[in-house]
Tab-separated table of C-alpha atoms and ligand atoms in Angstrom:
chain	number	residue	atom	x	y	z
A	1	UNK	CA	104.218	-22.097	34.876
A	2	UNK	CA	107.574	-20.973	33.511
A	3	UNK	CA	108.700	-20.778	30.134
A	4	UNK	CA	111.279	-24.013	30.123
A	5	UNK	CA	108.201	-25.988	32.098
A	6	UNK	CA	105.956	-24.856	29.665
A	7	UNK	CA	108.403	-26.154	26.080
A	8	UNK	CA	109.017	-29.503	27.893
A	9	UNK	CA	105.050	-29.956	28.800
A	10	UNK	CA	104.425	-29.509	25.070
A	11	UNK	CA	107.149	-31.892	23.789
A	12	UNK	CA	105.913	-34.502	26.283
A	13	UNK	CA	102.519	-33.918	24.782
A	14	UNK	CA	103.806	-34.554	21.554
A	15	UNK	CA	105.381	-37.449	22.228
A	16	UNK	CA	102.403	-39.345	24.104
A	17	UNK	CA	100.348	-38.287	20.530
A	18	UNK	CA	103.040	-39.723	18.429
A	19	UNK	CA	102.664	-43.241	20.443
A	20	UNK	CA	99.364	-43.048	20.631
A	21	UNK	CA	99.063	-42.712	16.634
A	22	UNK	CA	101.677	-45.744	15.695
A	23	UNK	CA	100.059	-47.651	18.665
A	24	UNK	CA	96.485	-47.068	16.763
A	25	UNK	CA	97.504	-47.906	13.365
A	26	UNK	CA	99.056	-50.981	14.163
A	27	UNK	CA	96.095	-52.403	15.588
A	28	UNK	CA	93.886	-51.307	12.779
A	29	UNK	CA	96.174	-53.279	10.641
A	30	UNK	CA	95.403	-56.211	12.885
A	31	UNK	CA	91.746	-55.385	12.115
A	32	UNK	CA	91.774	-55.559	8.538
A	33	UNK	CA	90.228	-58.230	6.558
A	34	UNK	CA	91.923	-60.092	4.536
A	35	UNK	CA	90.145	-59.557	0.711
A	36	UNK	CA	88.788	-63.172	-0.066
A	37	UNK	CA	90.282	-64.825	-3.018
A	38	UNK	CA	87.980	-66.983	-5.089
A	39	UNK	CA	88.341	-70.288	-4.232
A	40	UNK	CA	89.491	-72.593	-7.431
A	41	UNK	CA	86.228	-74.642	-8.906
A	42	UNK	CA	86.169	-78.250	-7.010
A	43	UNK	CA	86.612	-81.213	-9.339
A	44	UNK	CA	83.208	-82.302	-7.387
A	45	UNK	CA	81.010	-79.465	-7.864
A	46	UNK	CA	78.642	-80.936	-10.827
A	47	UNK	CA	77.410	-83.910	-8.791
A	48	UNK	CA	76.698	-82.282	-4.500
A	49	UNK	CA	77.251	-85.114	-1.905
A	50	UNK	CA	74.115	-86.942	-1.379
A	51	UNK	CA	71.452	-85.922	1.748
A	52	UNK	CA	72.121	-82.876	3.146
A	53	UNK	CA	72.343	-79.059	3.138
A	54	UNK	CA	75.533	-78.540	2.177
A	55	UNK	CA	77.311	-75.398	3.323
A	56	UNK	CA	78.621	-73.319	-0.332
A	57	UNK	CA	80.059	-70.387	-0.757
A	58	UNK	CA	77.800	-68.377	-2.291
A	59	UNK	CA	80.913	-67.214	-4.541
A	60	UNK	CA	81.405	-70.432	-5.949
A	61	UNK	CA	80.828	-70.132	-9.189
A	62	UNK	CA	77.632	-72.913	-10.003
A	63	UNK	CA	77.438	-75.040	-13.500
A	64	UNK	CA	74.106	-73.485	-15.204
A	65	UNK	CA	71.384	-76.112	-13.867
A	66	UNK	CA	69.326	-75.132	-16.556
A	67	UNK	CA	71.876	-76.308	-18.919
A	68	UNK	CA	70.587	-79.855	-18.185
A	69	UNK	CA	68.531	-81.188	-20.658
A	70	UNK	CA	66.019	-82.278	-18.621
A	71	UNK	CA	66.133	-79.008	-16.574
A	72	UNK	CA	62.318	-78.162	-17.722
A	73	UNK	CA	60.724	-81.823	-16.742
A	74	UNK	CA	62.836	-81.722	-13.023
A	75	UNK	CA	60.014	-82.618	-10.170
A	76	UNK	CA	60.321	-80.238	-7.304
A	77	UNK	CA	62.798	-82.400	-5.510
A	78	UNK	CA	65.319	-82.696	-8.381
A	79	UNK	CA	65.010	-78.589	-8.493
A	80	UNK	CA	65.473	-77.960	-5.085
A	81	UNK	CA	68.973	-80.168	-5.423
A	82	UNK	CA	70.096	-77.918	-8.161
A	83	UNK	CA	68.659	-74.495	-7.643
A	84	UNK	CA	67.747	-74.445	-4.022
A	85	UNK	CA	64.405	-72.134	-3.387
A	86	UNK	CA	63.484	-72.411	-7.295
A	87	UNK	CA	60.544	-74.040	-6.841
A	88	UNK	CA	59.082	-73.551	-10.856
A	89	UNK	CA	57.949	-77.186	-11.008
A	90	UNK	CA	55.446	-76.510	-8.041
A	91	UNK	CA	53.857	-73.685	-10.417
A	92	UNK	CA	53.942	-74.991	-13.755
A	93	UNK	CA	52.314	-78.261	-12.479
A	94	UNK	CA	50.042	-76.242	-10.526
A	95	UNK	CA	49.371	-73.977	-14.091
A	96	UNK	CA	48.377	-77.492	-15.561
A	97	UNK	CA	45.818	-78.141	-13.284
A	98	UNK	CA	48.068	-81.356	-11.278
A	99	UNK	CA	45.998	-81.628	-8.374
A	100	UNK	CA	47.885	-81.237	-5.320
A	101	UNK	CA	47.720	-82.812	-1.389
A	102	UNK	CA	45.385	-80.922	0.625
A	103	UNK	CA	43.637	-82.159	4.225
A	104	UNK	CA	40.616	-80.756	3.436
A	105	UNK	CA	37.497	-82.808	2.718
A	106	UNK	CA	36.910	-83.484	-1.307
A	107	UNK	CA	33.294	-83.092	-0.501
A	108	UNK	CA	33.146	-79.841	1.087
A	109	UNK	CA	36.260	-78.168	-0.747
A	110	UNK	CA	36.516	-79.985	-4.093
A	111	UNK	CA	38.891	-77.549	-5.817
A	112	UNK	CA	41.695	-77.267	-2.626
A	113	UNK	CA	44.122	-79.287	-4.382
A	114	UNK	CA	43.860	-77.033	-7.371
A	115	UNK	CA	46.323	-74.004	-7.247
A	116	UNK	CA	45.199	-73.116	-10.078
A	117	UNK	CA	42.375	-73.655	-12.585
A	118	UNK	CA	44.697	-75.536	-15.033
A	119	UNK	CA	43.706	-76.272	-18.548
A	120	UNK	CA	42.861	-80.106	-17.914
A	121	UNK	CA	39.877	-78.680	-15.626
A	122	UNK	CA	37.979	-77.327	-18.555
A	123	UNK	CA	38.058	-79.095	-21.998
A	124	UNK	CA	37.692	-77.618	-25.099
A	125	UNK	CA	38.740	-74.037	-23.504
A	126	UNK	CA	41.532	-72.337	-26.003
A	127	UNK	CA	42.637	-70.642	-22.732
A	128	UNK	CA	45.375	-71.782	-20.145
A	129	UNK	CA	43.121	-71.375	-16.916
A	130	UNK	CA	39.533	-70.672	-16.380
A	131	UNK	CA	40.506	-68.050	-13.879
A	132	UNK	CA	43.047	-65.915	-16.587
A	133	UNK	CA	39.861	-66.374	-18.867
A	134	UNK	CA	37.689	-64.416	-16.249
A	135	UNK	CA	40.141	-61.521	-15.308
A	136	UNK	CA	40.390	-61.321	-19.418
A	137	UNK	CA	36.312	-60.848	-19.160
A	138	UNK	CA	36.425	-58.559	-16.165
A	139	UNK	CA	39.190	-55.801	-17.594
A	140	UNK	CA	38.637	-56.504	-20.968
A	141	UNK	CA	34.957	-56.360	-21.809
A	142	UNK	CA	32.688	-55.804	-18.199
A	143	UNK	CA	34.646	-52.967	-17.299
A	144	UNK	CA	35.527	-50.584	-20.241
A	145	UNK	CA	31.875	-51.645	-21.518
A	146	UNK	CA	30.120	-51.395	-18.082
A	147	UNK	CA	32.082	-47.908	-17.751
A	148	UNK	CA	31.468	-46.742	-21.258
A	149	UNK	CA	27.391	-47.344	-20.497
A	150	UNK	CA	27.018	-45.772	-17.553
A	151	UNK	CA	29.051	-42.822	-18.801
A	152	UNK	CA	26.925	-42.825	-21.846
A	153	UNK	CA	24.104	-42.909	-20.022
A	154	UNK	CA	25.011	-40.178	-17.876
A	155	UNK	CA	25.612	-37.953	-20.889
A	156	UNK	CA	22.443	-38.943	-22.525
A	157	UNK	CA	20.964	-37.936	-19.364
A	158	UNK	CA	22.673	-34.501	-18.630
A	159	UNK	CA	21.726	-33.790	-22.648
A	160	UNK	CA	18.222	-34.172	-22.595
A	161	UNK	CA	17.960	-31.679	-19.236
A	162	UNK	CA	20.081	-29.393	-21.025
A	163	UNK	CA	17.710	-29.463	-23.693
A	164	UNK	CA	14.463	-29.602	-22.238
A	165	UNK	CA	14.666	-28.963	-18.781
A	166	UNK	CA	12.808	-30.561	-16.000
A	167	UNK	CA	9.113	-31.659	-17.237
A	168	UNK	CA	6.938	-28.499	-15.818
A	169	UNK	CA	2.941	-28.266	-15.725
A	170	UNK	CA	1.606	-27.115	-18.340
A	171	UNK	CA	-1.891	-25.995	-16.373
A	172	UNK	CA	-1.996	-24.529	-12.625
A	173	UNK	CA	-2.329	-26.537	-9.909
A	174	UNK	CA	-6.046	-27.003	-8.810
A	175	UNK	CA	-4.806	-27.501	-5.193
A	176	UNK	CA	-6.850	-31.013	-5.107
A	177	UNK	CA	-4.629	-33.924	-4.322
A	178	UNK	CA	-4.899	-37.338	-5.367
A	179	UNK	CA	-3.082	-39.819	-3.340
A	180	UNK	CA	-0.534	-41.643	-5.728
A	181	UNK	CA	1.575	-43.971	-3.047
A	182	UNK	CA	0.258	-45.393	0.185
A	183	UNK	CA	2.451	-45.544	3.362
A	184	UNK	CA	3.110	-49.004	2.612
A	185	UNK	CA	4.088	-48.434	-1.423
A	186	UNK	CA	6.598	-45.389	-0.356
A	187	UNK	CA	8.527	-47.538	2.776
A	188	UNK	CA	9.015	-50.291	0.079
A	189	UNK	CA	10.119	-48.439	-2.345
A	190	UNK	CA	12.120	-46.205	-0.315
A	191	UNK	CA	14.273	-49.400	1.327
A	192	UNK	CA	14.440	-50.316	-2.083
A	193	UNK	CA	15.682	-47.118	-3.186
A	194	UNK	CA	18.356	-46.832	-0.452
A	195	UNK	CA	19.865	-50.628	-0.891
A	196	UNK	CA	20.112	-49.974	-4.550
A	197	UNK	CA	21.645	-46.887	-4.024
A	198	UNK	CA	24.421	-48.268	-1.591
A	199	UNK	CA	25.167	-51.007	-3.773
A	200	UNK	CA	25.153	-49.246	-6.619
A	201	UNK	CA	27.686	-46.772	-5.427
A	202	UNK	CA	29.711	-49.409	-3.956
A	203	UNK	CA	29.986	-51.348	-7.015
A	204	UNK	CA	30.854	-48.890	-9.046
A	205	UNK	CA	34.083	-48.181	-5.939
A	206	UNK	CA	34.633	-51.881	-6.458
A	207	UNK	CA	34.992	-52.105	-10.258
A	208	UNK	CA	36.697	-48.631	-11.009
A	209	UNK	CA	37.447	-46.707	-8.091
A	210	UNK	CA	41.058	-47.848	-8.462
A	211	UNK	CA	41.385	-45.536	-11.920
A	212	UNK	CA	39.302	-42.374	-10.682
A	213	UNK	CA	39.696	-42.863	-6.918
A	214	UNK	CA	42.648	-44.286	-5.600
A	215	UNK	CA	45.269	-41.718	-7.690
A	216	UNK	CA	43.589	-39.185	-5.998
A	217	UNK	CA	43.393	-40.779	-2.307
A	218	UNK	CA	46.071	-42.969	-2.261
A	219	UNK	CA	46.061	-46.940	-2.002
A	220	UNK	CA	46.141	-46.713	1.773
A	221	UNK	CA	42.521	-45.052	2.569
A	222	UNK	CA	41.708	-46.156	-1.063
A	223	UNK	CA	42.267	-49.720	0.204
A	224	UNK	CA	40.510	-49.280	3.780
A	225	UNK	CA	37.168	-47.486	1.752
A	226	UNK	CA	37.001	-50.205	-0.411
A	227	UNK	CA	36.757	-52.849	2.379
A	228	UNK	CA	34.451	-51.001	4.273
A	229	UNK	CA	32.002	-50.480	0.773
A	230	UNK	CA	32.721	-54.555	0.320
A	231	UNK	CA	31.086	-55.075	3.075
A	232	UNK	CA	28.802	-53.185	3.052
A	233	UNK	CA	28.041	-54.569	-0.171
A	234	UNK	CA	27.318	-57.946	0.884
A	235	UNK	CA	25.225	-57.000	3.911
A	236	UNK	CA	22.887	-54.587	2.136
A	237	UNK	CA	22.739	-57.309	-0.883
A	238	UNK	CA	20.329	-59.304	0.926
A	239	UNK	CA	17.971	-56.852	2.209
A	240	UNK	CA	17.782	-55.483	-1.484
A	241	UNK	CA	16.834	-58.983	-2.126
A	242	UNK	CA	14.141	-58.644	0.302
A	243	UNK	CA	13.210	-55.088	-0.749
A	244	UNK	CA	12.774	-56.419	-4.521
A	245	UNK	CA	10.783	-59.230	-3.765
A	246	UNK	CA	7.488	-56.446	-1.830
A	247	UNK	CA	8.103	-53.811	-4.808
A	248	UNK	CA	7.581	-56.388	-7.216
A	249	UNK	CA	3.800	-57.624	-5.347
A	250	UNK	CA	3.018	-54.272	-4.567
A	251	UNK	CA	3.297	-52.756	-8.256
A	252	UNK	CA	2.979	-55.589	-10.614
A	253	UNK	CA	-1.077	-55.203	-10.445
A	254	UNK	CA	-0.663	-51.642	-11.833
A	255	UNK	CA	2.510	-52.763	-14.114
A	256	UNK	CA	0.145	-54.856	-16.253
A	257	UNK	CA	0.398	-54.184	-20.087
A	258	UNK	CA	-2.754	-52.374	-21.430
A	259	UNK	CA	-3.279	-51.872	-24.970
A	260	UNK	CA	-2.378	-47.785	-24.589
A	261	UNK	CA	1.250	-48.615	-23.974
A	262	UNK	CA	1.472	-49.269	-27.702
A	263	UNK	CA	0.592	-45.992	-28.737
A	264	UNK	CA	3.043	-44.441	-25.851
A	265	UNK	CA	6.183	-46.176	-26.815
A	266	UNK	CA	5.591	-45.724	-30.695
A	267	UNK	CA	5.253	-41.704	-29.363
A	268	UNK	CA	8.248	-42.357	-27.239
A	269	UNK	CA	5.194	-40.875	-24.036
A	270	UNK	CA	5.849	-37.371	-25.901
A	271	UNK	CA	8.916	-37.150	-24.318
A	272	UNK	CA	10.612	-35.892	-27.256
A	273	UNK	CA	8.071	-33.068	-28.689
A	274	UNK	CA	4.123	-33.068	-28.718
A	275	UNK	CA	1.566	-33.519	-26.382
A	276	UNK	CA	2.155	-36.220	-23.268
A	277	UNK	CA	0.325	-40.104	-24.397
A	278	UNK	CA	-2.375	-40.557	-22.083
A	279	UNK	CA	-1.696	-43.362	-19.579
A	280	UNK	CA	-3.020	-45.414	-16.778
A	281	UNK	CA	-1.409	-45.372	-13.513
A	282	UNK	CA	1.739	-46.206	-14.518
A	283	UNK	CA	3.075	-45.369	-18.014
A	284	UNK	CA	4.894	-47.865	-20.766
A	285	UNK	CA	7.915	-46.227	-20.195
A	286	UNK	CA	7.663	-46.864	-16.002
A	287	UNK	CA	6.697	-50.582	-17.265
A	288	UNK	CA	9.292	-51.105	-19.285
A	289	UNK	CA	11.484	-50.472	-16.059
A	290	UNK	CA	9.758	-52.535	-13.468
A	291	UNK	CA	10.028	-55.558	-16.358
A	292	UNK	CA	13.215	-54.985	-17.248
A	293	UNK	CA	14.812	-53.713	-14.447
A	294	UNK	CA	12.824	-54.750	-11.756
A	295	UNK	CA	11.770	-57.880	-12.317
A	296	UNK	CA	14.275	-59.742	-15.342
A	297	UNK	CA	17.346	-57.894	-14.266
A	298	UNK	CA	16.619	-57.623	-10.589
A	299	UNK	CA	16.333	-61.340	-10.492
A	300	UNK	CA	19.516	-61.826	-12.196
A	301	UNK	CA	21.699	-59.273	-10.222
A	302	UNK	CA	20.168	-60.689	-7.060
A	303	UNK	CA	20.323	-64.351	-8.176
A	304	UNK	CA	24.026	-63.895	-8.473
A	305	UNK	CA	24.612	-61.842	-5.883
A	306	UNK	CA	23.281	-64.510	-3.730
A	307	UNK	CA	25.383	-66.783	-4.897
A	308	UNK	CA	28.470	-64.677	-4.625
A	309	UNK	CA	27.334	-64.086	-1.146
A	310	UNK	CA	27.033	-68.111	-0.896
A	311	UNK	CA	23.908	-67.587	0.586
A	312	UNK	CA	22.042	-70.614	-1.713
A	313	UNK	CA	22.280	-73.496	-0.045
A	314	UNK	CA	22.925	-76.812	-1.824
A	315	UNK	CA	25.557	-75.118	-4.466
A	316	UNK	CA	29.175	-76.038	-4.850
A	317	UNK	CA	30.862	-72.712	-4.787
A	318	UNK	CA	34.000	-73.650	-6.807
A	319	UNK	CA	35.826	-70.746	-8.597
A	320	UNK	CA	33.735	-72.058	-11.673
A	321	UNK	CA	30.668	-71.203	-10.455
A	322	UNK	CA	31.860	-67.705	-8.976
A	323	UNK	CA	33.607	-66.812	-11.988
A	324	UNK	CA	30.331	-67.074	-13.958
A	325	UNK	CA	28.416	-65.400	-10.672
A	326	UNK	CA	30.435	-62.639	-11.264
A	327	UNK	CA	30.601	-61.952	-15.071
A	328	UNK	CA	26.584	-62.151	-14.549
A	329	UNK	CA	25.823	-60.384	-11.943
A	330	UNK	CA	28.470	-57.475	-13.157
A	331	UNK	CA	27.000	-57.309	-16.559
A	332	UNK	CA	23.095	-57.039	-14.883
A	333	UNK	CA	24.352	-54.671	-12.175
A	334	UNK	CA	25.734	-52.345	-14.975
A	335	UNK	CA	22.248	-52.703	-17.214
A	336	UNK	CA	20.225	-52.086	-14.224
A	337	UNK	CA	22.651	-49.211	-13.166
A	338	UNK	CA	22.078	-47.575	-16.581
A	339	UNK	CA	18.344	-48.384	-16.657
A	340	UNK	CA	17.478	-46.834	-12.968
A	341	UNK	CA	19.848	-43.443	-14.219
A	342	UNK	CA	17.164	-42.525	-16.274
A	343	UNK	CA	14.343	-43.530	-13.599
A	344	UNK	CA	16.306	-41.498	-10.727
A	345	UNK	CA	16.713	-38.973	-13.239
A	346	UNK	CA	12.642	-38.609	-13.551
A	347	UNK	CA	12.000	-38.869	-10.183
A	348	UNK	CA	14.077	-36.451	-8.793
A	349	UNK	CA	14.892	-33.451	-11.306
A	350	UNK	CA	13.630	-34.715	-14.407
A	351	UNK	CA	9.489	-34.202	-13.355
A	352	UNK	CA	8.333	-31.178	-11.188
A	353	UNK	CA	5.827	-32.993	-8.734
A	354	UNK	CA	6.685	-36.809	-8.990
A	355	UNK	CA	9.125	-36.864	-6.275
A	356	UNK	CA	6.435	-35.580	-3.958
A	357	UNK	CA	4.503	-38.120	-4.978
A	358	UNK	CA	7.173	-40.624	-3.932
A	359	UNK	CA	7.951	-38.643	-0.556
A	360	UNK	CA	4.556	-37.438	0.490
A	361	UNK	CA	2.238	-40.036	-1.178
A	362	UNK	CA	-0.176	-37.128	-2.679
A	363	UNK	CA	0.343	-35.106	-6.333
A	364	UNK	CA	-1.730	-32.557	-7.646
A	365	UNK	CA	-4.822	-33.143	-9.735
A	366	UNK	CA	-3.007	-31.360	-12.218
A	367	UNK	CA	-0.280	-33.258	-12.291
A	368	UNK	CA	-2.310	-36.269	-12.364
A	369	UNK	CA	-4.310	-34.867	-15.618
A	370	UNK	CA	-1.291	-34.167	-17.741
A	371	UNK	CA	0.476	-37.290	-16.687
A	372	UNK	CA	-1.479	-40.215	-15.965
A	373	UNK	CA	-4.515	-38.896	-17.827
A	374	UNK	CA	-6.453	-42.335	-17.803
A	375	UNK	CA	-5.860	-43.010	-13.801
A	376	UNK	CA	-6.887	-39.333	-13.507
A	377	UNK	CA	-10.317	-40.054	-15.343
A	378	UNK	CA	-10.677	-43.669	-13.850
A	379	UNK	CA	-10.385	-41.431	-10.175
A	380	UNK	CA	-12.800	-38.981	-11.576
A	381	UNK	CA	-14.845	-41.625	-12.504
A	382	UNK	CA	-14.999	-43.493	-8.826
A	383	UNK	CA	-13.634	-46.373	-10.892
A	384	UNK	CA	-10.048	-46.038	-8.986
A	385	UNK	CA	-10.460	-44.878	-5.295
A	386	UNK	CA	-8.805	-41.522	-4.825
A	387	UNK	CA	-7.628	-42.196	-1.103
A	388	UNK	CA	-6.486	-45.415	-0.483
A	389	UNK	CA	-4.987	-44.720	3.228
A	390	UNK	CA	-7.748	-44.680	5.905
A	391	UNK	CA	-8.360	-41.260	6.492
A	392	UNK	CA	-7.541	-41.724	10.224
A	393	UNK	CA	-3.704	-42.460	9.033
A	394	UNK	CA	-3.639	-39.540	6.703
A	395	UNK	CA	-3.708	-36.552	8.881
A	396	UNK	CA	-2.638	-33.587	6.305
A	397	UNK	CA	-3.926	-34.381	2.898
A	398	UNK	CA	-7.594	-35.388	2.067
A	399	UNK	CA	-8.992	-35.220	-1.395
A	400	UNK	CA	-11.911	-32.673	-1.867
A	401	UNK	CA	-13.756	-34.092	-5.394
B	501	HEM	C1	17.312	-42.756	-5.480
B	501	HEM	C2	16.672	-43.626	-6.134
B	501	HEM	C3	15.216	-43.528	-6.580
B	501	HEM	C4	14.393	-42.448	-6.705
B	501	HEM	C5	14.707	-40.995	-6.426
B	501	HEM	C6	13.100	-42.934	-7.166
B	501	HEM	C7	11.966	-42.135	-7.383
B	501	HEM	C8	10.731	-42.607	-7.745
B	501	HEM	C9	9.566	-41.789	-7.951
B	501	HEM	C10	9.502	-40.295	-7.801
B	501	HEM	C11	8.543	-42.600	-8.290
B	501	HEM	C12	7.090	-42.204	-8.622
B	501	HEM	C13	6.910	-42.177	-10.115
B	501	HEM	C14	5.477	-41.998	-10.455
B	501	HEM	O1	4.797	-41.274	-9.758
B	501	HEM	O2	5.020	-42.601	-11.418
B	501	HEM	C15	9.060	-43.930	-8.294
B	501	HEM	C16	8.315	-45.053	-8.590
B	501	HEM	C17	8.831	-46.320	-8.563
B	501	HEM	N1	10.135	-46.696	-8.326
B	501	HEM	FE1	11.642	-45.477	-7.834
B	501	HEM	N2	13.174	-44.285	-7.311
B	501	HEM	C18	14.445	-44.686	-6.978
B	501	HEM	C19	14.958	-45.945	-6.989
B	501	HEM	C20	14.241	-47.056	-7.333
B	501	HEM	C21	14.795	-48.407	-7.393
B	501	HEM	C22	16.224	-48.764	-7.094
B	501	HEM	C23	13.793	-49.219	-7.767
B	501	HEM	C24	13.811	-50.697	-7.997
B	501	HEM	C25	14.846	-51.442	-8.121
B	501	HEM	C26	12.605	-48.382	-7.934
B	501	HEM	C27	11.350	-48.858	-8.293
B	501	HEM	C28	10.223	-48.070	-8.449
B	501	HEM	C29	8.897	-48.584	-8.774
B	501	HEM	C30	8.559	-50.034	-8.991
B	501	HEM	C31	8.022	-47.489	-8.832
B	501	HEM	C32	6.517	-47.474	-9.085
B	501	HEM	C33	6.279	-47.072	-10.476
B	501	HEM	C34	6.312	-48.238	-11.351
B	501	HEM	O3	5.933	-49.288	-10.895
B	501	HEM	O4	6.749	-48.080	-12.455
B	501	HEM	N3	12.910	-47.073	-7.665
B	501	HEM	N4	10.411	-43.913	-7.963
């Protein structure tokens, strides 16, 4: 292409851009929207037309509905005229205990016109709802206490090893065992063991996992964990129950008081210094746990836990009686956690040879001697049978008096 072709191509260019541009911006002026002006207030605006959504602009500028004097006694329809979507009457007659419409049957769901526990509900109480009352209980008292206890108790615990140690022999073993738990005593126990365990480890998620857990794994998995533990809370509560019920029958004969406990608990067993209190099969200190913990606050925890499970029939479960369920059964769960520390703590690191007794059924005469001196001499004796499993069943251990 020539020169003079070339400097008209380019001017033709030119001029189709030029068009093209004022073409463009002509339209664009078309496009643009026209700022909108606020519209002047109506004379009518105070009083809408009766029946009716009406269409507003959401710029026009509204009298101040809460102006009206009677702006805080409105009913829910009278709001909804005013300040559509503010429904505040629904809630603060709800927070006063009005009882709603529900379709559910009185009988079976007493409370399901109740959105809230209002004060009327509960005379004489200086709060505004049973239910703020509870959470006030729960994260003002169960848990810093309950938390404070176990922590304590903890401590306590991890002192007194640091101090003395696990509880060692003070003789050699003879070699002679003694059977201490039958088949029958250790399965008990054992189930027992391993429900209380889950719960306990569960409840303790449930009440204050969200402070030491859930910063560090996040309120996603925190959330899932603590709906799988929930669960598995409620299922194993039952079979606790169950598991409570044979280890109470099969050690309250040997739980009896006998008049040597005196002398142990006013020696504290020797725990603290000096020689080890003679005892029978069981000491004062392992009877003050299956009294207290076993038996009084087993029955508690799993009394309420029942109910929270709503597993007794017959009982309205109204928020009432959960509410209480649950300050109970927290509070109990917490002693009992405490109490069992110390027992965990004994059988497991606390005294060389009385988790064998627990997982084989057999301890040493030795151990036997310096521990349970009286049930030693009693087996010495012939008073107390020193094998209580058939022979036949036990295979490994017999007892060579
Ligand atoms: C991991 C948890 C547990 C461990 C490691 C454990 C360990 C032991 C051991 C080693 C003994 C034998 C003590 C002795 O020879 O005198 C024992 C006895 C016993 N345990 Fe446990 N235990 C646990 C949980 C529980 C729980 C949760 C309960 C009941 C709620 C319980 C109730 C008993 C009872 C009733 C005895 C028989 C002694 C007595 O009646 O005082 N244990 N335990």
């Amino acid at each position: 292409m020539n020169k003079h072709a070339l400097a008209q191509w380019n001017i033709a260019r030119a001029a189709i851009i030029l068009v093209a541009f004022c073409a463009s911006s002509a339209f664009a002026q078309k496009l643009q929207v026209e700022p909108i002006k606020p519209a002047e207030p109506a004379a009518s605006a105070a009083a809408p037309a009766a029946g009716g959504i009406q269409s507003q602009s959401i710029f026009e500028v509204k009298p101040d509905a809460s102006a009206d004097p009677n702006y805080a006694k409105q009913s829910n329809a009278e709001r909804q005229k005013v300040q559509p979507g503010n429904n505040a009457p629904i809630w603060r007659q709800a927070g006063q205990g009005v009882e709603g419409y529900t379709s559910l049957p009185k009988r079976e769901a007493p409370e399901a016109g109740f959105l809230m526990q209002g004060v009327t509900q509960y005379p004489g109480s200086r709060l505004t709802n049973a239910g703020e009352a509870w959470r006030q209980v729960r994260n003002q008292v169960i848990i810093p206490y309950g938390g404070a206890l176990l922590i304590i108790a903890a401590l306590a615990i991890g002192l007194f090893y640091w101090r003395k140690g696990s509880i060692d022999l003070h003789a050699p073993e003879t070699g002679k065992k003694i059977e201490r738990f039958t088949y029958f005593e250790r399965a008990a126990h054992w189930a027992n063991a391993i429900a209380f365990c889950t719960l306990a480890i569960s409840g303790i998620v449930m009440a204050f996992g969200r402070y030491f857990l859930q910063p560090v794994m996040g309120s996603t998995l925190f959330g899932w964990l603590t709906y799988a533990l929930k669960n598995a809370h409620n299922f194993m509560g039952p079979l606790f129950a169950v598991s409570l019920v044979i280890v109470f029958f099969t050690f309250v004969r040997d739980n009896m008081p006998a008049k040597e406990d005196i002398t142990w608990l006013l020696k504290g067993g020797g725990l603290f210094g000096g020689q080890e209190v003679p005892s029978h099969r069981f000491n004062a200190g392992e009877k003050v746990v299956f009294w207290g913990g076993v038996f009084a606050l087993g029955l508690i925890v799993v009394g309420s836990g029942l109910v929270l499970d709503k597993l007794i029939p017959g009982l309205l479960y109204v928020r009432e009686t959960m509410q209480i369920s649950h300050m109970v059964h927290a509070s109990a769960a917490m002693l009992m956690m405490a109490m069992f520390m110390g027992h965990i703590y004994l059988g497991t690191i606390g005294m060389k040879g009385a988790y064998q007794g627990m997982k084989t059924g057999y301890v040493d005469e030795t151990w036997a001697k310096e521990h349970h001196e009286l049930w030693a001499n009693d087996i010495a004796a012939g008073k107390i049978p020193a094998q209580r499993t058939p022979p036949a069943v036990s295979s490994a251990h017999t007892v060579q008096v």
